[in-house]
Backbone as a ProteinNet text record, in pm:
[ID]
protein_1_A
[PRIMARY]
XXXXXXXXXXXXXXXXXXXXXXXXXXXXXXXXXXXXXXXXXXXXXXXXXXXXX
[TERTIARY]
-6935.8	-6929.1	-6796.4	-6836.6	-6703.1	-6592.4	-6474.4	-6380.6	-6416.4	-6469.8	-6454.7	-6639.8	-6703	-6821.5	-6776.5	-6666.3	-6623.7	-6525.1	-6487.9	-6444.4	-6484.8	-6600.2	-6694	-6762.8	-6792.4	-6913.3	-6816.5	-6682	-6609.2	-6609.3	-6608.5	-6573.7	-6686.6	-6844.7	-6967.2	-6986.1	-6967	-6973.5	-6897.8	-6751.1	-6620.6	-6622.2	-6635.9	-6625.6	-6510.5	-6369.7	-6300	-6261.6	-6196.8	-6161.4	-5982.9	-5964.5	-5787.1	-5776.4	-5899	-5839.6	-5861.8	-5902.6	-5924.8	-5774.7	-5737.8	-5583.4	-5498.4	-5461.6	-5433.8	-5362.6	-5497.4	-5456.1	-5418.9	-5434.6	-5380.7	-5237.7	-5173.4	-5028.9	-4966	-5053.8	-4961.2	-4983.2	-5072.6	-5083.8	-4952.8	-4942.6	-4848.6	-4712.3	-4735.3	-4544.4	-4528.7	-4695.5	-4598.6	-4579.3	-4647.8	-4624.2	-4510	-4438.8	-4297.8	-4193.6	-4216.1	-4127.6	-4126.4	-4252.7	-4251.5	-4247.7	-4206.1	-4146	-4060.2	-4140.1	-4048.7	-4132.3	-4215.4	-4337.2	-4335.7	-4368.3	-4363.3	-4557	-4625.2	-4748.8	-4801.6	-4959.9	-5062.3	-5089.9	-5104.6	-5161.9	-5055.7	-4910.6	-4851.7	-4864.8	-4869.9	-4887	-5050.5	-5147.7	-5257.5	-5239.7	-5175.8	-5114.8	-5087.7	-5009	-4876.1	-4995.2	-5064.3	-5170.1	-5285.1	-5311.6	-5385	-5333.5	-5225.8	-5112.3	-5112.2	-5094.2	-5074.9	-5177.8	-5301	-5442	-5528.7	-5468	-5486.2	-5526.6	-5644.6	-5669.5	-5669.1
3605.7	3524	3554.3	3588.8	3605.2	3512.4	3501.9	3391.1	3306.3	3373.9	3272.1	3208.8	3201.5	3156.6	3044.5	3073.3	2940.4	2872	2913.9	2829.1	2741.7	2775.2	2718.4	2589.9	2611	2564.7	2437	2478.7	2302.5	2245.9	2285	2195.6	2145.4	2190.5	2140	2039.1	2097.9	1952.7	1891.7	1896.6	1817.9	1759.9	1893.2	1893.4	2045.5	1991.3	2094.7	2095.6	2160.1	2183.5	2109.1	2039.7	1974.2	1891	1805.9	1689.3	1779.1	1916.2	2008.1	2088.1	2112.8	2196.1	2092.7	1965.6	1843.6	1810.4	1865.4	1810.1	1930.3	2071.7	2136.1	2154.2	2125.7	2118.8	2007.2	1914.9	1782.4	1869.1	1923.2	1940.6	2084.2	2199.3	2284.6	2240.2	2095.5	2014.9	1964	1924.4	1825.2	1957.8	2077.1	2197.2	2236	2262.4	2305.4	2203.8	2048.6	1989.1	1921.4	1959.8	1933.4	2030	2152.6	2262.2	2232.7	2241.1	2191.4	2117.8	2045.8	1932.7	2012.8	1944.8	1988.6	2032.3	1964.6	2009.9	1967.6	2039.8	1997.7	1865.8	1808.9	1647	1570.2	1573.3	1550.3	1592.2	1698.2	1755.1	1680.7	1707	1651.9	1447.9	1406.4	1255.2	1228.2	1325.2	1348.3	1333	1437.7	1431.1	1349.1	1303.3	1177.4	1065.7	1015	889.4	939.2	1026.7	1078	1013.8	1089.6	1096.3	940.5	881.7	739	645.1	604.8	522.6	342.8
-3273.7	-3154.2	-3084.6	-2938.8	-2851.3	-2845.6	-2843.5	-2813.9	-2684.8	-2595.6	-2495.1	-2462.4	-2602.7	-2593.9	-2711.5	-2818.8	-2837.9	-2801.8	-2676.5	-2621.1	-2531.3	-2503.4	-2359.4	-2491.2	-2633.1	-2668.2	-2746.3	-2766.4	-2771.4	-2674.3	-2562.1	-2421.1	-2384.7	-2405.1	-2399.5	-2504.2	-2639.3	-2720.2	-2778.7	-2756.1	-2755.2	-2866.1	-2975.8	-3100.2	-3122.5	-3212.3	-3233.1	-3412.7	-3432.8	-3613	-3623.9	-3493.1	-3498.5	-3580.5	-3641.6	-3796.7	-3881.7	-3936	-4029.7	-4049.4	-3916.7	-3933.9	-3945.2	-3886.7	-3902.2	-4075.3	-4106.7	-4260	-4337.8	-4308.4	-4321.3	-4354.9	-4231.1	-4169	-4249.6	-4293.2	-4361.2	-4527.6	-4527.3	-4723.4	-4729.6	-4634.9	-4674.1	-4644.2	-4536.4	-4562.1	-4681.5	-4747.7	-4846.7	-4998.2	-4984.4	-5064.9	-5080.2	-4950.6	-4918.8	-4939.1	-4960.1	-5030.1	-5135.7	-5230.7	-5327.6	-5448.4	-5378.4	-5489.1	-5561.8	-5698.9	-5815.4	-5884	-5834.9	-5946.3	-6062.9	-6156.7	-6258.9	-6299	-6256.1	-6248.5	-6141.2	-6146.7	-6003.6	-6017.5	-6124.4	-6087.3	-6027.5	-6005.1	-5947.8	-5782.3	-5774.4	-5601.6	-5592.1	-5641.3	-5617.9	-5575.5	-5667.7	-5645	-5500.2	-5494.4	-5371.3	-5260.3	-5254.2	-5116.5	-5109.7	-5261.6	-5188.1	-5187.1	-5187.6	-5096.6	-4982.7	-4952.8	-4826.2	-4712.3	-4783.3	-4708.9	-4715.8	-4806.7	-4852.2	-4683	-4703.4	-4570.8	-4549.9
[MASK]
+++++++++++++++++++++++++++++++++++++++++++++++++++++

């Protein structure tokens, strides 16, 4: 698919992937400052407080 056929086809159904990168951007901040955990269930902890609603 061409770029500018998805770009026409978010603006028709005003549907985009921005809460997908969204959470992206918050899980590799909290990666980059939590170097050092001592294990994943800790970083795993970490992001769901985060994501916690």
């Amino acid at each position: 698919m061409k770029t500018g056929k998805k770009i026409l086809n978010a603006f028709s159904t005003g549907m985009t992937n921005g809460q997908t990168e969204g959470f992206n951007k918050k899980i590799k901040a909290i990666k980059w400052v939590s170097y050092g955990y001592r294990n994943f269930e800790n970083f795993k902890s970490r992001i769901l407080m985060v994501f916690r609603t």
